[in-house]
Tab-separated table of C-alpha atoms and ligand atoms in Angstrom:
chain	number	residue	atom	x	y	z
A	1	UNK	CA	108.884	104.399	92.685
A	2	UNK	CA	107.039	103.274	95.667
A	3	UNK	CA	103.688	104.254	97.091
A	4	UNK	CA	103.580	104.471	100.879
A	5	UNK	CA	99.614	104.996	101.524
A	6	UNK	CA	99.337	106.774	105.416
A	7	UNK	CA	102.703	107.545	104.614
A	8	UNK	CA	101.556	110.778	106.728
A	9	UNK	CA	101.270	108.720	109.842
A	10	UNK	CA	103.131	107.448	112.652
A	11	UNK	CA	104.677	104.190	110.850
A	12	UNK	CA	104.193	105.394	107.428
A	13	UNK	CA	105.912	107.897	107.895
A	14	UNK	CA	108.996	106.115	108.939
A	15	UNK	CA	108.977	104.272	106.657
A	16	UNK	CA	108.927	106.718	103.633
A	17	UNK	CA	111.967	108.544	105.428
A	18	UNK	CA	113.700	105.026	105.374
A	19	UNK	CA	112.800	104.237	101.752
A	20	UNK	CA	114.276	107.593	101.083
A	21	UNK	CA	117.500	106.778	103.022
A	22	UNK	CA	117.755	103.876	101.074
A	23	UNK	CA	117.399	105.140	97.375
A	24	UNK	CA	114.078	104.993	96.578
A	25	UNK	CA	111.595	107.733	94.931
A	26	UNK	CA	108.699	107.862	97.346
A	27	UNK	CA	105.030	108.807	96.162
A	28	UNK	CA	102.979	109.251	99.416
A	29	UNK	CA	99.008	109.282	99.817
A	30	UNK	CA	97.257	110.205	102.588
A	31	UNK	CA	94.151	112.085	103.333
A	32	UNK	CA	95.312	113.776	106.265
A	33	UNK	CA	92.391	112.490	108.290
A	34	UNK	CA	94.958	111.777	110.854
A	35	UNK	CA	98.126	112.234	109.289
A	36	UNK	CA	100.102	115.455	109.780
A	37	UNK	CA	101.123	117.780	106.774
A	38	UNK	CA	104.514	118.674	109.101
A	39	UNK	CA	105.343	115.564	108.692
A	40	UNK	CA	105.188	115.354	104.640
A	41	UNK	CA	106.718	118.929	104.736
A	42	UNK	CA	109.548	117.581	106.905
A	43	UNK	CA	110.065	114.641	104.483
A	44	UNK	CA	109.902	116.913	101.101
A	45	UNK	CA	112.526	118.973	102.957
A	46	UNK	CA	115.316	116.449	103.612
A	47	UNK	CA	116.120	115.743	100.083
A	48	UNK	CA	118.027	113.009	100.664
A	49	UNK	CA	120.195	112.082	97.682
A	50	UNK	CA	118.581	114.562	95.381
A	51	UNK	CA	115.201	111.374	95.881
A	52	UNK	CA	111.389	112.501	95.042
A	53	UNK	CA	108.577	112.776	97.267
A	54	UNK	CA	105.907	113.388	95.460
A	55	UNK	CA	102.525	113.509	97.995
A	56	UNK	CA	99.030	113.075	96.541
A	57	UNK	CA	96.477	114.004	99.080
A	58	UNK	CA	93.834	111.351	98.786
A	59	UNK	CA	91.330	108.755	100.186
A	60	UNK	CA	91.317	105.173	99.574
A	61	UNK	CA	87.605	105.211	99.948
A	62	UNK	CA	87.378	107.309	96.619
A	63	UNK	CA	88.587	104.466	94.234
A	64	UNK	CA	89.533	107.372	91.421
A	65	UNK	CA	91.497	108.972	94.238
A	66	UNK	CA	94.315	106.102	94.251
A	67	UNK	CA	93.401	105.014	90.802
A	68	UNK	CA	94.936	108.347	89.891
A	69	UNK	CA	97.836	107.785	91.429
A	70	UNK	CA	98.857	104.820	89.617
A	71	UNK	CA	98.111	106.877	86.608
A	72	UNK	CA	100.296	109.383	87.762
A	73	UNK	CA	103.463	107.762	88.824
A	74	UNK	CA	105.197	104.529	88.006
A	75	UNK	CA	105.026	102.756	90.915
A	76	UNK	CA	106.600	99.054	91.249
A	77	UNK	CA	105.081	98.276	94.804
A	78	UNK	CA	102.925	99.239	97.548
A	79	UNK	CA	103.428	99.939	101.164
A	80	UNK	CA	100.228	100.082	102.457
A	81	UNK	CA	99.617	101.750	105.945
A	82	UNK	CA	96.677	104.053	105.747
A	83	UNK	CA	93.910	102.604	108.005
A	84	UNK	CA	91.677	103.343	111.468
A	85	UNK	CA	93.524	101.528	114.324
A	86	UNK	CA	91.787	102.798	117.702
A	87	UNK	CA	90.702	99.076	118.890
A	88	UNK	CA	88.135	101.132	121.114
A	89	UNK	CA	87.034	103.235	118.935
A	90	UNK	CA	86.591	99.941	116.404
A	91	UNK	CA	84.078	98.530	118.943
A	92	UNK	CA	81.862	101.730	118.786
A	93	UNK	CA	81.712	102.480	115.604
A	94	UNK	CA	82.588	99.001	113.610
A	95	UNK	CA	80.893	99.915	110.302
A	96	UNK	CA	83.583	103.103	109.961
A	97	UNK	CA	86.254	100.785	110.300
A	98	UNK	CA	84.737	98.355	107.965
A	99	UNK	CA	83.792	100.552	105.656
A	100	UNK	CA	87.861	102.719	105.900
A	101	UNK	CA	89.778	99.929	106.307
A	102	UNK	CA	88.320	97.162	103.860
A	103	UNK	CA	86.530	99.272	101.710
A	104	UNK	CA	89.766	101.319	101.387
A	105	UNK	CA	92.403	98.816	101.020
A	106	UNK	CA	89.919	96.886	98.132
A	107	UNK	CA	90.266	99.921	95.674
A	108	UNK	CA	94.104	100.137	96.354
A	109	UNK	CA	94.583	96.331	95.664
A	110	UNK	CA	91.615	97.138	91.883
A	111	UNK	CA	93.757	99.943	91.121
A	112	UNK	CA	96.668	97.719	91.505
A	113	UNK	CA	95.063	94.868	89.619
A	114	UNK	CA	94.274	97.515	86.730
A	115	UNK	CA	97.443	99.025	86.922
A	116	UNK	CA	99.542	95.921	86.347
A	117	UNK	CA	101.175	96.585	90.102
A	118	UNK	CA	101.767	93.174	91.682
A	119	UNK	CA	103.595	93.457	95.029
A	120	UNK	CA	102.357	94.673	98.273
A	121	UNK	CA	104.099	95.234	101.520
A	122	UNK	CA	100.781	95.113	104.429
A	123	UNK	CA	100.627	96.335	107.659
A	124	UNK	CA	98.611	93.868	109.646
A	125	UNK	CA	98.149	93.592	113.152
A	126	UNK	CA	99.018	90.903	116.185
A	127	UNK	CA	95.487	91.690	117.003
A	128	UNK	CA	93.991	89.465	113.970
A	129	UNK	CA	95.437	86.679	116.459
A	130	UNK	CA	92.451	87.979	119.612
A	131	UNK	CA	92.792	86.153	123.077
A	132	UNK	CA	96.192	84.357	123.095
A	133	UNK	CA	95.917	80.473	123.426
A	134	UNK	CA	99.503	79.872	124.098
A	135	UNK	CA	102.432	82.092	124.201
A	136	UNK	CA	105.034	83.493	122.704
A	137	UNK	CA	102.327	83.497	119.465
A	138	UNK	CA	103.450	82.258	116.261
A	139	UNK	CA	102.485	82.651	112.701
A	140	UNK	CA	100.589	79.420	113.344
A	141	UNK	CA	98.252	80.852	116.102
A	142	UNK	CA	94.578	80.299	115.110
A	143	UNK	CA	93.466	84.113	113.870
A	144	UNK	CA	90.055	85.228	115.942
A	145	UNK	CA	89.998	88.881	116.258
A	146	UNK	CA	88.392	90.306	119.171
A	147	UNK	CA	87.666	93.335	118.053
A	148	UNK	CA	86.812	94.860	114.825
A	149	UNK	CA	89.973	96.191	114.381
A	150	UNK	CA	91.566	92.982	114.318
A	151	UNK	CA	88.621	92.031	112.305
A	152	UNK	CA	89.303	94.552	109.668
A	153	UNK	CA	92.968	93.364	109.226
A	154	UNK	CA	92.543	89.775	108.886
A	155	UNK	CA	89.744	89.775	106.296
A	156	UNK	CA	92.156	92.225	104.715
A	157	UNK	CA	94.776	89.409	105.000
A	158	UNK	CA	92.070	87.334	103.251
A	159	UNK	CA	91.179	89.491	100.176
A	160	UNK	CA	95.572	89.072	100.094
A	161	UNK	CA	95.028	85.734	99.613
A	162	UNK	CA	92.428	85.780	97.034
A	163	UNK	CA	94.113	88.171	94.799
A	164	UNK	CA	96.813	86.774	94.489
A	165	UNK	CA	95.319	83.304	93.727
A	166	UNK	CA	93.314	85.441	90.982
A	167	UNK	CA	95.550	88.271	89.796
A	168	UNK	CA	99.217	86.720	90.794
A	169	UNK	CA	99.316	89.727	93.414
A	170	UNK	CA	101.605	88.862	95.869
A	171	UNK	CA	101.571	90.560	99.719
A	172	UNK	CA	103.971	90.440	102.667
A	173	UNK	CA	101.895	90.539	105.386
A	174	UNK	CA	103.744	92.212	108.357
A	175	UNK	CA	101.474	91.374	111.528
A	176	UNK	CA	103.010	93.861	114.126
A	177	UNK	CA	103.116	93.726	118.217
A	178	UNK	CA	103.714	96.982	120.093
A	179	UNK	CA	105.745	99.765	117.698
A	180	UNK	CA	107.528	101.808	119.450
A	181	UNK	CA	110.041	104.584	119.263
A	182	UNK	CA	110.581	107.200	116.867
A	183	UNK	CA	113.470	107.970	114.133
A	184	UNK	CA	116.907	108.344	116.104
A	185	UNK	CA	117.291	112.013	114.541
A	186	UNK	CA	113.429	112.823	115.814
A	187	UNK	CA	112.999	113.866	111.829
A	188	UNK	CA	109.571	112.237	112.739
A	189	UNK	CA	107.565	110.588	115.513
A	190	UNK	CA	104.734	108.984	116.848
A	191	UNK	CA	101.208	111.924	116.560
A	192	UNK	CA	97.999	110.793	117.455
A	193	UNK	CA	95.728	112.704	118.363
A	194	UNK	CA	94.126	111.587	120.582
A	195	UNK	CA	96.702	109.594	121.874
A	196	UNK	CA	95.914	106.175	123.024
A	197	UNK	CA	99.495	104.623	123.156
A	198	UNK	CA	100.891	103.450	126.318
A	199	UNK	CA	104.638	105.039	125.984
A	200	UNK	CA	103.247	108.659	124.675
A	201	UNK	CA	100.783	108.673	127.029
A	202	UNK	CA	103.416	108.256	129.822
A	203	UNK	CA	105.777	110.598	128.721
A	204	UNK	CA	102.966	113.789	127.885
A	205	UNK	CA	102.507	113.565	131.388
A	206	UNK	CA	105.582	115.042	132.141
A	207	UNK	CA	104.843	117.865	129.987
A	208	UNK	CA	103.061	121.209	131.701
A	209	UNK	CA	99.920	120.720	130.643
A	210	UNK	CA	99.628	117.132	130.234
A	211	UNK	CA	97.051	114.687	131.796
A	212	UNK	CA	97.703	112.558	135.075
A	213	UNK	CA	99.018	109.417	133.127
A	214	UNK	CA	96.114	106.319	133.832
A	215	UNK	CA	97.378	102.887	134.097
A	216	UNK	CA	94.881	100.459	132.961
A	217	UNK	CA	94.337	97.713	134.897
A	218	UNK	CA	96.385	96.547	137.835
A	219	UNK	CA	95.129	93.139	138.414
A	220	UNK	CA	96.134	90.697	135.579
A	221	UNK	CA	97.656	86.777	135.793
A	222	UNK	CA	100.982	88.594	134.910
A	223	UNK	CA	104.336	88.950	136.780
A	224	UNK	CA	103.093	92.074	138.135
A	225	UNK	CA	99.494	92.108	137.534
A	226	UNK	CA	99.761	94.613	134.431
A	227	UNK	CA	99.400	93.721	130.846
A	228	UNK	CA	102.674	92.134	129.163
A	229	UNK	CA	103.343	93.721	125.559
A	230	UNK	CA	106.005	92.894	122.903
A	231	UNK	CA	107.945	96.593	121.965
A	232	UNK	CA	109.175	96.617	118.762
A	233	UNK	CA	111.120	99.619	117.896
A	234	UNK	CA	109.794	101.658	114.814
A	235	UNK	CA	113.153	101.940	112.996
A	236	UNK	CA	113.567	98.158	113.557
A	237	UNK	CA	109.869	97.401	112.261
A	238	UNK	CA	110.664	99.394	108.972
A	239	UNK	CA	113.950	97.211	108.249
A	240	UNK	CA	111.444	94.145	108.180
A	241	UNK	CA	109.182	96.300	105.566
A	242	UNK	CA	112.929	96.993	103.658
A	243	UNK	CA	113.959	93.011	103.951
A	244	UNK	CA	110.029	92.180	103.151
A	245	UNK	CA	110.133	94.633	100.004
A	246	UNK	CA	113.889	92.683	98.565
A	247	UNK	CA	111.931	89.686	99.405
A	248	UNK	CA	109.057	90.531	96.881
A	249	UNK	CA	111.340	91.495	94.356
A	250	UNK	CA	113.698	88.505	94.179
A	251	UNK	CA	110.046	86.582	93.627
A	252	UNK	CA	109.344	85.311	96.906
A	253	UNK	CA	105.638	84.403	97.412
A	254	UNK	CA	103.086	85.739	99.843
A	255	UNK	CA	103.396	85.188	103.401
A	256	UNK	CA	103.308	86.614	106.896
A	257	UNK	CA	105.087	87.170	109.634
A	258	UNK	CA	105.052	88.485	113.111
A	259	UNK	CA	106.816	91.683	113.800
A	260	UNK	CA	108.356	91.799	117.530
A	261	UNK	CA	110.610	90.521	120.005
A	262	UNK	CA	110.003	87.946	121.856
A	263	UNK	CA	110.608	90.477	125.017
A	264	UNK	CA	107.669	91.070	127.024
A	265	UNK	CA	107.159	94.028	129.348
A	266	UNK	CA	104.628	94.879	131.625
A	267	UNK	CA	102.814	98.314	132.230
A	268	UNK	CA	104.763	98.495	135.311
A	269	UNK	CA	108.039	98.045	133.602
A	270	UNK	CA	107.679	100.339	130.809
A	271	UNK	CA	106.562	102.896	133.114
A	272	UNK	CA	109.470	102.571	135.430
A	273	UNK	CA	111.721	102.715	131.743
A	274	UNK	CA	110.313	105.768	131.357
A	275	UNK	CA	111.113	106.917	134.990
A	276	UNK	CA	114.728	106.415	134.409
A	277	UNK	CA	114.903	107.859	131.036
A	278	UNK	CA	113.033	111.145	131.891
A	279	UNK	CA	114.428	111.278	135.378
A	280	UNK	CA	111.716	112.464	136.666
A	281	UNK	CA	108.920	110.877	139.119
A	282	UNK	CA	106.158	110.493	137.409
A	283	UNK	CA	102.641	110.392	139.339
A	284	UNK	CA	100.323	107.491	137.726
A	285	UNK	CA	96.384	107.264	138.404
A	286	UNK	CA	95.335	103.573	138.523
A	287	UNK	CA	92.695	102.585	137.042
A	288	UNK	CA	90.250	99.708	136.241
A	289	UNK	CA	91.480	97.414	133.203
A	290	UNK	CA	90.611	98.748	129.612
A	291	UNK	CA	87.991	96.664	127.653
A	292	UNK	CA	89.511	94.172	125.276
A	293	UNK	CA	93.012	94.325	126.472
A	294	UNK	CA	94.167	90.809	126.524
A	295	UNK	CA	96.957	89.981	129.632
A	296	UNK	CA	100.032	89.076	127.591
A	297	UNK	CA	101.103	89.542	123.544
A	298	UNK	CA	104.432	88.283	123.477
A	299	UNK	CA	105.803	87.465	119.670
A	300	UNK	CA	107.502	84.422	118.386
A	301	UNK	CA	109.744	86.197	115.632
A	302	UNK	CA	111.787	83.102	114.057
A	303	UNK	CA	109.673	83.161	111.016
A	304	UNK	CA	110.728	86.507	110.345
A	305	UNK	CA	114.557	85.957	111.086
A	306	UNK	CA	114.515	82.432	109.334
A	307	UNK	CA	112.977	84.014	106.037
A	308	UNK	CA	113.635	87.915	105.479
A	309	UNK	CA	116.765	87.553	107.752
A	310	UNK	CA	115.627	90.317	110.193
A	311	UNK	CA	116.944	90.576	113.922
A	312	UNK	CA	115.324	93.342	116.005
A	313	UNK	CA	118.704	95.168	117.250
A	314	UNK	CA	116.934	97.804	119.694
A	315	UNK	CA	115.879	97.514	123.029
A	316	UNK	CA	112.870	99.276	124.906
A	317	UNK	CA	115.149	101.877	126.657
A	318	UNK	CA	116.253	102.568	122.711
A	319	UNK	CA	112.644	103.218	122.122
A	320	UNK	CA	111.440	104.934	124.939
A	321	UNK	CA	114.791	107.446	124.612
A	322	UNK	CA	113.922	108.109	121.122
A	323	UNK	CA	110.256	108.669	122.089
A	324	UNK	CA	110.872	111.184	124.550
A	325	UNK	CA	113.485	113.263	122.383
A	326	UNK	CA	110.453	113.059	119.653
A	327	UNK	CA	107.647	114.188	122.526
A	328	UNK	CA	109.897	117.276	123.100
A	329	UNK	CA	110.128	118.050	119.340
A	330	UNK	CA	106.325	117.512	119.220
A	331	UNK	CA	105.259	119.587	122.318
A	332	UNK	CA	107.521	122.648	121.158
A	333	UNK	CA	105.622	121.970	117.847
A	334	UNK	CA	102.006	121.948	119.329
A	335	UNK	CA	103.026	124.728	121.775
A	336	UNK	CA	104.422	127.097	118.936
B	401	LIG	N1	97.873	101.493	128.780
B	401	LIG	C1	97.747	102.176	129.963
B	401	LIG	N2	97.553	103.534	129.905
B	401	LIG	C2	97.502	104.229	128.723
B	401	LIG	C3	97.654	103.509	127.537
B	401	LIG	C4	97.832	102.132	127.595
B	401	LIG	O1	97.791	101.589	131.050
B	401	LIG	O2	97.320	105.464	128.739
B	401	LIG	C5	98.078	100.018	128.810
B	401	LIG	C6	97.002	99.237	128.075
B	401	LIG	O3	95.912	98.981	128.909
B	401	LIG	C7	97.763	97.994	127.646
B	401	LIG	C8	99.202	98.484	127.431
B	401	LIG	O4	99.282	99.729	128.137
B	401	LIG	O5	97.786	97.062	128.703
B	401	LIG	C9	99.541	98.724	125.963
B	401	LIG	O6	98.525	99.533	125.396
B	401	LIG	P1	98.666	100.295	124.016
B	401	LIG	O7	97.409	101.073	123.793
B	401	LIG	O8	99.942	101.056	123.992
B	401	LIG	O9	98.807	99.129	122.949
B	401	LIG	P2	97.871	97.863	122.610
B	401	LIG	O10	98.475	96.706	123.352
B	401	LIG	O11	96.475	98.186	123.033
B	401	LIG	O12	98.016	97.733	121.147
């Protein structure tokens, strides 16, 4: 059995369906802080090859919480997603991510440690690499967050390290660029709310009701003077976490690797993406840049390929198609 913590959320949640796909009993936690019940309810309802969900509502903050859940289930590794990830909101209020993210993810990895569970799958973050110093980043890049955010990630990365050199518990550190996309039957999808994303924000704006979409930041060294980001699909980023978990079990040994394509693509040229695969004309309020937003994250992905043998097969139109059938599921949801 696997434990997917956040399993509620936007990536977790993707990857529990996968996991399910693929065979495997699921147990997910989640404190529904900002995951959705809907989306649990949708994945205890597919019953995929007669496979168990089991969901544990929980906080990683309250060590007894996931201690329990080791008690509870059998579970041979961890997928660990549950976490705070609003960069802006990180810079605010730092000690809530601090206290969340590495305070949370220390009792999973004790009740691991107690529970004789020695293999980790980790969502971590192309923002534990900060302000680019050469591009396409590598595994290589020096690490200096720029945010807490980041921050939070990499010392998590650290405390990786450490365990395993004390208590042989080995991680796959999975250090992800832009995820995009949601699951090509739009089973489940990206919900945050609020929404700070740059591809849901565009397409709720062509929903009655939805804001003006704001485009942050118009004058960066880029090929247009908007901020270059690496898409990586969602379906594609949980094949990695599949190839990452195989990995694990055939004994490899911790490491890390970037997530993403090696594509970049502006602001300008997602938005126009999403022009063509809405059809519609979508009016766009420009704005000043957002604090902390560096001008290009482009990924160097060979690691990846080289080691867990994982090609990224979708392309941003993929993801932005999938998005939008997903935002149409969602705003007949919220509307309802
Ligand atoms: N962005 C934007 N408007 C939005 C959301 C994002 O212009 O409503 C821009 C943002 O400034 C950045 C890029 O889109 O340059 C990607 O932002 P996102 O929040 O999606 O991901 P991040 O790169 O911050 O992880």
């Amino acid at each position: 059995m696997i434990l997917v913590t956040g399993g509620a959320g936007y990536i977790g949640s993707h990857c529990a369906l996968s996991l399910l796909e693929n065979g495997h009993d699921v147990v997910i936690f989640d404190s529904l802080e900002l995951g959705h019940i809907e989306t649990v309810n949708t994945l205890k309802n597919l019953n995929l090859k007669g496979k168990l969900v089991d969901f544990i509502k929980g906080n990683l903050q309250n060590f007894e919480d996931i201690n329990n859940v080791f008690k509870k289930h059998k579970i041979d590794m961890v997928m660990h997603f549950a976490a705070y990830s609003q960069v802006a909101e990180s810079v605010k209020m730092p000690e809530k991510y601090f206290k969340n993210n590495v305070g949370g993810s220390t009792n999973l990895f004790n009740a691991m440690v107690e529970n004789g569970v020695k293999k980790v799958v980790f969502s971590s973050t192309a923002a534990t690499y900060g302000e680019p110093v050469y591009t396409p980043i590598d595994e290589n890049h020096p690490q200096k967050p720029i945010n807490p955010y980041g921050e939070t990630k990499l010392e998590i990365e650290h405390i990786l390290d450490e365990y395993d050199k004390k208590y042989g518990l080995r991680s796959v550190r999975l250090r992800y660029f832009n995820v995009a996309g949601a699951d090509k039957e739009s089973r489940v999808g990206e919900w945050h709310e609020p929404e700070t994303h740059l591809i849901p924000n565009i397409l709720k704006s062509t929903f009655s009701g939805g804001q003006t979409f704001q485009m942050f930041g118009t004058d960066y060294d880029t090929v247009d003077g908007t901020c270059v980001r690496d898409y990586i699909n969602v379906e594609d980023l949980i094949r990695a976490h599949l190839l990452a978990a195989e990995y694990l079990n055939k004994g490899g040994k911790t490491d890390y690797f970037n997530l993403g394509t090696t594509d970049g693509n502006s602001v300008k040229q997602v938005f126009s993406v999403c022009e063509k695969v809405t059809g519609k004309t979508i009016p766009v309020d420009i704005q000043g840049r957002r604090e902390g937003d560096p001008a290009t994250l482009v990924a160097d992905n060979q690691k990846a390929k080289t080691v867990l043998g994982w090609q990224p097969e979708k392309t941003l139109n993929d993801s932005v198609k999938s998005a939008y059938e997903w935002e149409k599921v969602l705003q007949t949801r919220i509307n309802a």
